[in-house]
C-alpha cells in the first residue's frame, strides 16, 4: 500500500473519530447550558473538563497529521 | 514498434479518452480528497477548541451568577410571616422571586419560587403542606423536594437568618 493510500485511510478514520468527539463536545455544551440555566452548577466543571480532554485528544491527532505530512514530504524529497 | 512509439501511442490513447477541458485543467482527484480530509480535521479541531472554550465560559458565567447569591438581604419581619403563613421576597437580585414559609412544626424555610419544571411561580398550599405549581400541577414538599407532577429537581433553598423579629436571606443553595 502506498504512503498516500495509507494516509487516506488513516485520515478517514481520524476524521470519523474527531467528528464523533466534536459531536460529544456539542452534547456536553448542551448539558452545561441546561445546567447553567437551571442553577445546577455542580455539573459544569466535569463537563468542561471532559470537553477539554476531548480537545486534547483532537489536538494530538492534528499534531499527528502535521507530523505525518512532514514525514511524507521528507520521504518524497 | 520500439518502446518510444508504444509510449507515444498510450499517451495518445489517454489524450483521446479524456475530454479537452480535463486536459486543460487536470484534477488529481485522490490528492484533492486527501487534502480535503486533512483540512477537515483541522477545521473540526478548531471547532473543538471553540466548544471547549464555550464550556469553560459556562463555568465562568456560573461563578459570576453564584457570586450574587451570597449577599445578605433583609426580607421582612417574622411576625408578618407568621400571620400570613408564607411571604414572598426577592433574592439574590430583584429578578429572582422566592418564597418563605413557616412549617406546621414551626420551622422557617425559604426556596426559590421558580418551579424547576418550566419556571412558573410556586405558591404555598396549606392543604397539601407543600409548594404547588399551578401551571402543570407540580408539588414540592417543605424540604423543597418534588413529590408530584412533572418537576424532577428540587427547588433551590434560600438560607435564612432571624435576628430578633427581622429576617435576612444570606445565601442560595442549589442542590
PDB file of C-alpha atoms in Angstrom:
ATOM      1  CA  UNK A   1       0.000   0.000   0.000  1.00  0.00           C
ATOM      2  CA  UNK A   2       1.437   3.403  -0.996  1.00  0.00           C
ATOM      3  CA  UNK A   3       2.115   6.046   1.607  1.00  0.00           C
ATOM      4  CA  UNK A   4      -0.598   8.265   0.102  1.00  0.00           C
ATOM      5  CA  UNK A   5      -3.183   5.462   0.213  1.00  0.00           C
ATOM      6  CA  UNK A   6      -2.196   4.673   3.794  1.00  0.00           C
ATOM      7  CA  UNK A   7      -2.588   8.333   4.652  1.00  0.00           C
ATOM      8  CA  UNK A   8      -6.036   8.495   3.032  1.00  0.00           C
ATOM      9  CA  UNK A   9      -7.291   5.527   5.085  1.00  0.00           C
ATOM     10  CA  UNK A  10      -5.726   6.851   8.240  1.00  0.00           C
ATOM     11  CA  UNK A  11      -7.184  10.316   7.730  1.00  0.00           C
ATOM     12  CA  UNK A  12     -10.666   8.882   7.110  1.00  0.00           C
ATOM     13  CA  UNK A  13     -10.518   7.039  10.437  1.00  0.00           C
ATOM     14  CA  UNK A  14      -9.166  10.101  12.221  1.00  0.00           C
ATOM     15  CA  UNK A  15     -11.803  12.303  10.647  1.00  0.00           C
ATOM     16  CA  UNK A  16     -14.534   9.940  11.899  1.00  0.00           C
ATOM     17  CA  UNK A  17     -13.012   9.949  15.395  1.00  0.00           C
ATOM     18  CA  UNK A  18     -12.581  13.735  15.541  1.00  0.00           C
ATOM     19  CA  UNK A  19     -16.134  14.201  14.199  1.00  0.00           C
ATOM     20  CA  UNK A  20     -17.530  11.921  16.922  1.00  0.00           C
ATOM     21  CA  UNK A  21     -15.528  13.811  19.571  1.00  0.00           C
ATOM     22  CA  UNK A  22     -16.908  17.152  18.351  1.00  0.00           C
ATOM     23  CA  UNK A  23     -20.478  15.795  18.474  1.00  0.00           C
ATOM     24  CA  UNK A  24     -19.791  14.654  22.051  1.00  0.00           C
ATOM     25  CA  UNK A  25     -18.494  18.137  22.893  1.00  0.00           C
ATOM     26  CA  UNK A  26     -21.656  19.659  21.427  1.00  0.00           C
ATOM     27  CA  UNK A  27     -23.717  17.407  23.680  1.00  0.00           C
ATOM     28  CA  UNK A  28     -21.590  18.414  26.697  1.00  0.00           C
ATOM     29  CA  UNK A  29     -22.157  22.083  25.878  1.00  0.00           C
ATOM     30  CA  UNK A  30     -25.920  21.490  25.647  1.00  0.00           C
ATOM     31  CA  UNK A  31     -25.862  19.763  29.048  1.00  0.00           C
ATOM     32  CA  UNK A  32     -23.783  22.611  30.509  1.00  0.00           C
ATOM     33  CA  UNK A  33     -26.150  25.272  29.207  1.00  0.00           C
ATOM     34  CA  UNK A  34     -29.137  23.447  30.661  1.00  0.00           C
ATOM     35  CA  UNK A  35     -27.323  23.033  33.987  1.00  0.00           C
ATOM     36  CA  UNK A  36     -26.332  26.721  33.999  1.00  0.00           C
ATOM     37  CA  UNK A  37     -29.884  27.887  33.370  1.00  0.00           C
ATOM     38  CA  UNK A  38     -31.351  25.539  35.986  1.00  0.00           C
ATOM     39  CA  UNK A  39     -28.710  26.504  38.557  1.00  0.00           C
ATOM     40  CA  UNK A  40     -27.160  23.015  38.862  1.00  0.00           C
ATOM     41  CA  UNK A  41     -23.613  24.359  38.881  1.00  0.00           C
ATOM     42  CA  UNK A  42     -22.010  21.075  40.027  1.00  0.00           C
ATOM     43  CA  UNK A  43     -22.302  19.654  36.506  1.00  0.00           C
ATOM     44  CA  UNK A  44     -20.350  22.449  34.826  1.00  0.00           C
ATOM     45  CA  UNK A  45     -16.749  21.700  35.823  1.00  0.00           C
ATOM     46  CA  UNK A  46     -16.850  17.951  34.979  1.00  0.00           C
ATOM     47  CA  UNK A  47     -18.480  18.813  31.629  1.00  0.00           C
ATOM     48  CA  UNK A  48     -15.833  21.448  30.865  1.00  0.00           C
ATOM     49  CA  UNK A  49     -13.059  19.048  31.923  1.00  0.00           C
ATOM     50  CA  UNK A  50     -14.494  16.326  29.646  1.00  0.00           C
ATOM     51  CA  UNK A  51     -14.704  18.787  26.772  1.00  0.00           C
ATOM     52  CA  UNK A  52     -11.087  19.853  27.340  1.00  0.00           C
ATOM     53  CA  UNK A  53      -9.973  16.221  27.369  1.00  0.00           C
ATOM     54  CA  UNK A  54     -11.645  15.678  24.002  1.00  0.00           C
ATOM     55  CA  UNK A  55      -9.956  18.853  22.724  1.00  0.00           C
ATOM     56  CA  UNK A  56      -6.579  17.496  23.829  1.00  0.00           C
ATOM     57  CA  UNK A  57      -7.218  14.217  22.002  1.00  0.00           C
ATOM     58  CA  UNK A  58      -8.256  16.132  18.869  1.00  0.00           C
ATOM     59  CA  UNK A  59      -5.203  18.398  19.111  1.00  0.00           C
ATOM     60  CA  UNK A  60      -2.977  15.332  19.497  1.00  0.00           C
ATOM     61  CA  UNK A  61      -4.474  13.802  16.364  1.00  0.00           C
ATOM     62  CA  UNK A  62      -3.998  17.076  14.478  1.00  0.00           C
ATOM     63  CA  UNK A  63      -0.363  17.137  15.590  1.00  0.00           C
ATOM     64  CA  UNK A  64      -0.043  13.623  14.246  1.00  0.00           C
ATOM     65  CA  UNK A  65      -1.454  14.821  10.896  1.00  0.00           C
ATOM     66  CA  UNK A  66       1.179  17.567  10.707  1.00  0.00           C
ATOM     67  CA  UNK A  67       3.965  15.127  11.576  1.00  0.00           C
ATOM     68  CA  UNK A  68       2.650  12.620   9.033  1.00  0.00           C
ATOM     69  CA  UNK A  69       2.694  15.332   6.349  1.00  0.00           C
ATOM     70  CA  UNK A  70       6.218  16.364   7.315  1.00  0.00           C
ATOM     71  CA  UNK A  71       7.438  12.751   7.157  1.00  0.00           C
ATOM     72  CA  UNK A  72       5.677  12.187   3.817  1.00  0.00           C
ATOM     73  CA  UNK A  73       7.299  15.304   2.343  1.00  0.00           C
ATOM     74  CA  UNK A  74      10.668  14.210   3.701  1.00  0.00           C
ATOM     75  CA  UNK A  75      10.321  10.782   2.086  1.00  0.00           C
ATOM     76  CA  UNK A  76       9.352  12.337  -1.249  1.00  0.00           C
ATOM     77  CA  UNK A  77      12.408  14.648  -1.255  1.00  0.00           C
TER      78      UNK A  77
ATOM     79  CA  UNK B   1       7.477  -0.758 -32.897  1.00  0.00           C
ATOM     80  CA  UNK B   2      10.030   0.451 -30.405  1.00  0.00           C
ATOM     81  CA  UNK B   3       9.425   1.368 -26.770  1.00  0.00           C
ATOM     82  CA  UNK B   4       9.251   5.084 -27.539  1.00  0.00           C
ATOM     83  CA  UNK B   5       6.436   4.512 -30.094  1.00  0.00           C
ATOM     84  CA  UNK B   6       4.485   2.409 -27.562  1.00  0.00           C
ATOM     85  CA  UNK B   7       4.782   5.180 -25.041  1.00  0.00           C
ATOM     86  CA  UNK B   8       3.579   7.772 -27.531  1.00  0.00           C
ATOM     87  CA  UNK B   9       0.689   5.507 -28.588  1.00  0.00           C
ATOM     88  CA  UNK B  10      -0.504   5.115 -24.967  1.00  0.00           C
ATOM     89  CA  UNK B  11      -0.210   8.835 -24.369  1.00  0.00           C
ATOM     90  CA  UNK B  12      -2.280   9.412 -27.487  1.00  0.00           C
ATOM     91  CA  UNK B  13      -4.990   6.947 -26.281  1.00  0.00           C
ATOM     92  CA  UNK B  14      -5.147   8.660 -22.910  1.00  0.00           C
ATOM     93  CA  UNK B  15      -5.424  12.063 -24.569  1.00  0.00           C
ATOM     94  CA  UNK B  16      -8.342  10.834 -26.701  1.00  0.00           C
ATOM     95  CA  UNK B  17     -10.141   9.276 -23.702  1.00  0.00           C
ATOM     96  CA  UNK B  18     -10.024  12.437 -21.578  1.00  0.00           C
ATOM     97  CA  UNK B  19     -12.114  15.451 -22.635  1.00  0.00           C
ATOM     98  CA  UNK B  20     -10.317  18.635 -23.648  1.00  0.00           C
ATOM     99  CA  UNK B  21     -11.382  20.611 -20.573  1.00  0.00           C
ATOM    100  CA  UNK B  22      -9.853  17.939 -18.364  1.00  0.00           C
ATOM    101  CA  UNK B  23      -6.622  18.075 -20.343  1.00  0.00           C
ATOM    102  CA  UNK B  24      -6.538  21.848 -19.862  1.00  0.00           C
ATOM    103  CA  UNK B  25      -7.441  21.658 -16.157  1.00  0.00           C
ATOM    104  CA  UNK B  26      -6.184  18.319 -14.857  1.00  0.00           C
ATOM    105  CA  UNK B  27      -7.510  17.500 -11.379  1.00  0.00           C
ATOM    106  CA  UNK B  28      -5.828  14.938  -9.187  1.00  0.00           C
ATOM    107  CA  UNK B  29      -8.976  13.560  -7.518  1.00  0.00           C
ATOM    108  CA  UNK B  30      -7.239  11.344  -4.990  1.00  0.00           C
ATOM    109  CA  UNK B  31      -4.844  14.062  -3.942  1.00  0.00           C
ATOM    110  CA  UNK B  32      -7.717  16.519  -3.788  1.00  0.00           C
ATOM    111  CA  UNK B  33      -9.708  14.275  -1.406  1.00  0.00           C
ATOM    112  CA  UNK B  34      -6.590  13.690   0.668  1.00  0.00           C
ATOM    113  CA  UNK B  35      -6.225  17.417   1.218  1.00  0.00           C
ATOM    114  CA  UNK B  36      -9.928  17.821   1.986  1.00  0.00           C
ATOM    115  CA  UNK B  37      -9.791  15.255   4.780  1.00  0.00           C
ATOM    116  CA  UNK B  38      -6.736  16.910   6.272  1.00  0.00           C
ATOM    117  CA  UNK B  39      -8.375  20.323   6.099  1.00  0.00           C
ATOM    118  CA  UNK B  40     -11.497  18.876   7.676  1.00  0.00           C
ATOM    119  CA  UNK B  41      -9.518  17.513  10.635  1.00  0.00           C
ATOM    120  CA  UNK B  42      -8.031  20.990  11.122  1.00  0.00           C
ATOM    121  CA  UNK B  43     -11.446  22.625  10.890  1.00  0.00           C
ATOM    122  CA  UNK B  44     -13.005  20.170  13.344  1.00  0.00           C
ATOM    123  CA  UNK B  45     -10.151  20.666  15.815  1.00  0.00           C
ATOM    124  CA  UNK B  46     -10.756  24.409  15.649  1.00  0.00           C
ATOM    125  CA  UNK B  47     -14.458  23.714  16.315  1.00  0.00           C
ATOM    126  CA  UNK B  48     -13.415  21.504  19.206  1.00  0.00           C
ATOM    127  CA  UNK B  49     -11.379  24.376  20.653  1.00  0.00           C
ATOM    128  CA  UNK B  50     -14.363  26.720  20.388  1.00  0.00           C
ATOM    129  CA  UNK B  51     -16.681  24.196  22.051  1.00  0.00           C
ATOM    130  CA  UNK B  52     -14.264  23.581  24.930  1.00  0.00           C
ATOM    131  CA  UNK B  53     -13.927  27.366  25.373  1.00  0.00           C
ATOM    132  CA  UNK B  54     -17.716  27.727  25.420  1.00  0.00           C
ATOM    133  CA  UNK B  55     -17.886  25.020  28.100  1.00  0.00           C
ATOM    134  CA  UNK B  56     -15.404  26.909  30.287  1.00  0.00           C
ATOM    135  CA  UNK B  57     -17.356  30.111  29.612  1.00  0.00           C
ATOM    136  CA  UNK B  58     -20.391  28.464  31.256  1.00  0.00           C
ATOM    137  CA  UNK B  59     -18.198  27.748  34.320  1.00  0.00           C
ATOM    138  CA  UNK B  60     -17.134  31.422  34.452  1.00  0.00           C
ATOM    139  CA  UNK B  61     -20.762  32.528  33.995  1.00  0.00           C
ATOM    140  CA  UNK B  62     -21.861  30.264  36.837  1.00  0.00           C
ATOM    141  CA  UNK B  63     -19.194  31.798  39.123  1.00  0.00           C
ATOM    142  CA  UNK B  64     -20.472  35.275  38.285  1.00  0.00           C
ATOM    143  CA  UNK B  65     -24.078  34.216  38.935  1.00  0.00           C
ATOM    144  CA  UNK B  66     -23.129  32.403  42.132  1.00  0.00           C
ATOM    145  CA  UNK B  67     -21.234  35.400  43.491  1.00  0.00           C
ATOM    146  CA  UNK B  68     -24.517  37.294  43.828  1.00  0.00           C
ATOM    147  CA  UNK B  69     -26.137  34.517  45.840  1.00  0.00           C
ATOM    148  CA  UNK B  70     -24.071  35.144  48.983  1.00  0.00           C
ATOM    149  CA  UNK B  71     -25.186  38.703  49.572  1.00  0.00           C
ATOM    150  CA  UNK B  72     -27.157  39.489  52.696  1.00  0.00           C
ATOM    151  CA  UNK B  73     -30.590  40.965  52.275  1.00  0.00           C
ATOM    152  CA  UNK B  74     -33.372  41.993  54.627  1.00  0.00           C
ATOM    153  CA  UNK B  75     -36.576  40.274  53.531  1.00  0.00           C
ATOM    154  CA  UNK B  76     -39.179  41.244  56.145  1.00  0.00           C
ATOM    155  CA  UNK B  77     -40.335  40.516  59.648  1.00  0.00           C
ATOM    156  CA  UNK B  78     -41.012  37.141  61.238  1.00  0.00           C
ATOM    157  CA  UNK B  79     -44.296  38.366  62.735  1.00  0.00           C
ATOM    158  CA  UNK B  80     -45.646  39.226  59.260  1.00  0.00           C
ATOM    159  CA  UNK B  81     -44.650  35.781  58.024  1.00  0.00           C
ATOM    160  CA  UNK B  82     -46.367  34.112  60.978  1.00  0.00           C
ATOM    161  CA  UNK B  83     -49.593  35.988  60.235  1.00  0.00           C
ATOM    162  CA  UNK B  84     -49.680  35.064  56.556  1.00  0.00           C
ATOM    163  CA  UNK B  85     -48.069  31.594  56.723  1.00  0.00           C
ATOM    164  CA  UNK B  86     -45.882  32.472  53.764  1.00  0.00           C
ATOM    165  CA  UNK B  87     -44.102  35.507  52.417  1.00  0.00           C
ATOM    166  CA  UNK B  88     -42.770  36.454  49.004  1.00  0.00           C
ATOM    167  CA  UNK B  89     -39.442  38.191  48.584  1.00  0.00           C
ATOM    168  CA  UNK B  90     -36.672  38.578  46.012  1.00  0.00           C
ATOM    169  CA  UNK B  91     -33.202  37.130  46.420  1.00  0.00           C
ATOM    170  CA  UNK B  92     -30.335  37.416  45.430  1.00  0.00           C
ATOM    171  CA  UNK B  93     -31.443  40.004  42.854  1.00  0.00           C
ATOM    172  CA  UNK B  94     -34.712  41.786  42.128  1.00  0.00           C
ATOM    173  CA  UNK B  95     -35.246  39.345  39.238  1.00  0.00           C
ATOM    174  CA  UNK B  96     -35.266  36.233  41.486  1.00  0.00           C
ATOM    175  CA  UNK B  97     -38.596  35.616  43.228  1.00  0.00           C
ATOM    176  CA  UNK B  98     -38.506  33.495  46.415  1.00  0.00           C
ATOM    177  CA  UNK B  99     -40.963  32.263  48.997  1.00  0.00           C
ATOM    178  CA  UNK B 100     -40.528  31.859  52.767  1.00  0.00           C
ATOM    179  CA  UNK B 101     -42.830  29.519  54.692  1.00  0.00           C
ATOM    180  CA  UNK B 102     -43.355  28.758  58.386  1.00  0.00           C
ATOM    181  CA  UNK B 103     -43.885  24.972  58.536  1.00  0.00           C
ATOM    182  CA  UNK B 104     -46.562  23.471  60.848  1.00  0.00           C
ATOM    183  CA  UNK B 105     -43.651  22.337  63.072  1.00  0.00           C
ATOM    184  CA  UNK B 106     -42.630  25.993  63.439  1.00  0.00           C
ATOM    185  CA  UNK B 107     -39.520  25.780  61.258  1.00  0.00           C
ATOM    186  CA  UNK B 108     -38.703  28.611  58.909  1.00  0.00           C
ATOM    187  CA  UNK B 109     -37.825  27.599  55.323  1.00  0.00           C
ATOM    188  CA  UNK B 110     -37.385  29.530  52.086  1.00  0.00           C
ATOM    189  CA  UNK B 111     -36.996  28.495  48.464  1.00  0.00           C
ATOM    190  CA  UNK B 112     -36.729  29.971  45.026  1.00  0.00           C
ATOM    191  CA  UNK B 113     -40.246  30.498  43.729  1.00  0.00           C
ATOM    192  CA  UNK B 114     -39.237  29.371  40.234  1.00  0.00           C
ATOM    193  CA  UNK B 115     -40.512  25.856  39.513  1.00  0.00           C
ATOM    194  CA  UNK B 116     -37.724  23.573  38.301  1.00  0.00           C
ATOM    195  CA  UNK B 117     -40.012  22.215  35.575  1.00  0.00           C
ATOM    196  CA  UNK B 118     -40.856  25.195  33.362  1.00  0.00           C
ATOM    197  CA  UNK B 119     -40.166  28.188  35.636  1.00  0.00           C
ATOM    198  CA  UNK B 120     -43.701  29.048  36.736  1.00  0.00           C
ATOM    199  CA  UNK B 121     -44.045  30.557  40.216  1.00  0.00           C
ATOM    200  CA  UNK B 122     -44.823  28.074  43.005  1.00  0.00           C
ATOM    201  CA  UNK B 123     -47.201  29.070  45.825  1.00  0.00           C
ATOM    202  CA  UNK B 124     -47.683  27.778  49.359  1.00  0.00           C
ATOM    203  CA  UNK B 125     -50.536  25.258  49.602  1.00  0.00           C
ATOM    204  CA  UNK B 126     -51.613  24.850  53.222  1.00  0.00           C
ATOM    205  CA  UNK B 127     -53.903  21.898  52.475  1.00  0.00           C
ATOM    206  CA  UNK B 128     -51.129  19.910  50.775  1.00  0.00           C
ATOM    207  CA  UNK B 129     -48.496  21.285  53.172  1.00  0.00           C
ATOM    208  CA  UNK B 130     -46.196  21.984  50.255  1.00  0.00           C
ATOM    209  CA  UNK B 131     -45.330  24.326  47.421  1.00  0.00           C
ATOM    210  CA  UNK B 132     -47.694  23.975  44.494  1.00  0.00           C
ATOM    211  CA  UNK B 133     -47.051  24.940  40.877  1.00  0.00           C
ATOM    212  CA  UNK B 134     -50.386  25.843  39.240  1.00  0.00           C
ATOM    213  CA  UNK B 135     -49.096  25.588  35.641  1.00  0.00           C
ATOM    214  CA  UNK B 136     -48.634  21.812  35.472  1.00  0.00           C
ATOM    215  CA  UNK B 137     -49.734  20.745  38.966  1.00  0.00           C
ATOM    216  CA  UNK B 138     -46.236  20.168  40.257  1.00  0.00           C
ATOM    217  CA  UNK B 139     -45.882  19.760  44.018  1.00  0.00           C
ATOM    218  CA  UNK B 140     -42.831  20.157  46.280  1.00  0.00           C
ATOM    219  CA  UNK B 141     -42.749  19.265  49.958  1.00  0.00           C
ATOM    220  CA  UNK B 142     -41.460  21.756  52.526  1.00  0.00           C
ATOM    221  CA  UNK B 143     -37.977  20.257  52.223  1.00  0.00           C
ATOM    222  CA  UNK B 144     -38.015  21.513  48.603  1.00  0.00           C
ATOM    223  CA  UNK B 145     -38.152  18.011  47.101  1.00  0.00           C
ATOM    224  CA  UNK B 146     -40.518  17.298  44.179  1.00  0.00           C
ATOM    225  CA  UNK B 147     -43.288  14.895  45.273  1.00  0.00           C
ATOM    226  CA  UNK B 148     -45.861  15.272  42.495  1.00  0.00           C
ATOM    227  CA  UNK B 149     -46.332  16.368  38.900  1.00  0.00           C
ATOM    228  CA  UNK B 150     -43.635  16.876  36.262  1.00  0.00           C
ATOM    229  CA  UNK B 151     -40.775  18.533  38.266  1.00  0.00           C
ATOM    230  CA  UNK B 152     -37.828  16.214  38.927  1.00  0.00           C
ATOM    231  CA  UNK B 153     -35.309  18.597  40.508  1.00  0.00           C
ATOM    232  CA  UNK B 154     -35.582  20.157  43.981  1.00  0.00           C
ATOM    233  CA  UNK B 155     -36.116  23.883  44.466  1.00  0.00           C
ATOM    234  CA  UNK B 156     -33.011  25.976  45.253  1.00  0.00           C
ATOM    235  CA  UNK B 157     -33.011  26.657  49.001  1.00  0.00           C
ATOM    236  CA  UNK B 158     -32.557  30.154  50.436  1.00  0.00           C
ATOM    237  CA  UNK B 159     -30.610  30.248  53.704  1.00  0.00           C
ATOM    238  CA  UNK B 160     -32.275  32.488  56.243  1.00  0.00           C
ATOM    239  CA  UNK B 161     -31.161  34.120  59.452  1.00  0.00           C
ATOM    240  CA  UNK B 162     -33.517  35.538  62.072  1.00  0.00           C
ATOM    241  CA  UNK B 163     -32.256  38.471  64.141  1.00  0.00           C
ATOM    242  CA  UNK B 164     -34.909  39.406  66.635  1.00  0.00           C
ATOM    243  CA  UNK B 165     -38.054  39.875  64.573  1.00  0.00           C
ATOM    244  CA  UNK B 166     -36.193  40.586  61.362  1.00  0.00           C
ATOM    245  CA  UNK B 167     -35.456  38.008  58.673  1.00  0.00           C
ATOM    246  CA  UNK B 168     -32.415  38.074  56.409  1.00  0.00           C
ATOM    247  CA  UNK B 169     -31.611  35.968  53.378  1.00  0.00           C
ATOM    248  CA  UNK B 170     -27.897  35.108  53.485  1.00  0.00           C
ATOM    249  CA  UNK B 171     -27.315  32.526  50.760  1.00  0.00           C
ATOM    250  CA  UNK B 172     -28.757  30.411  47.991  1.00  0.00           C
ATOM    251  CA  UNK B 173     -28.078  26.704  47.949  1.00  0.00           C
ATOM    252  CA  UNK B 174     -28.624  24.784  44.706  1.00  0.00           C
ATOM    253  CA  UNK B 175     -28.837  21.014  45.157  1.00  0.00           C
TER     254      UNK B 175
END
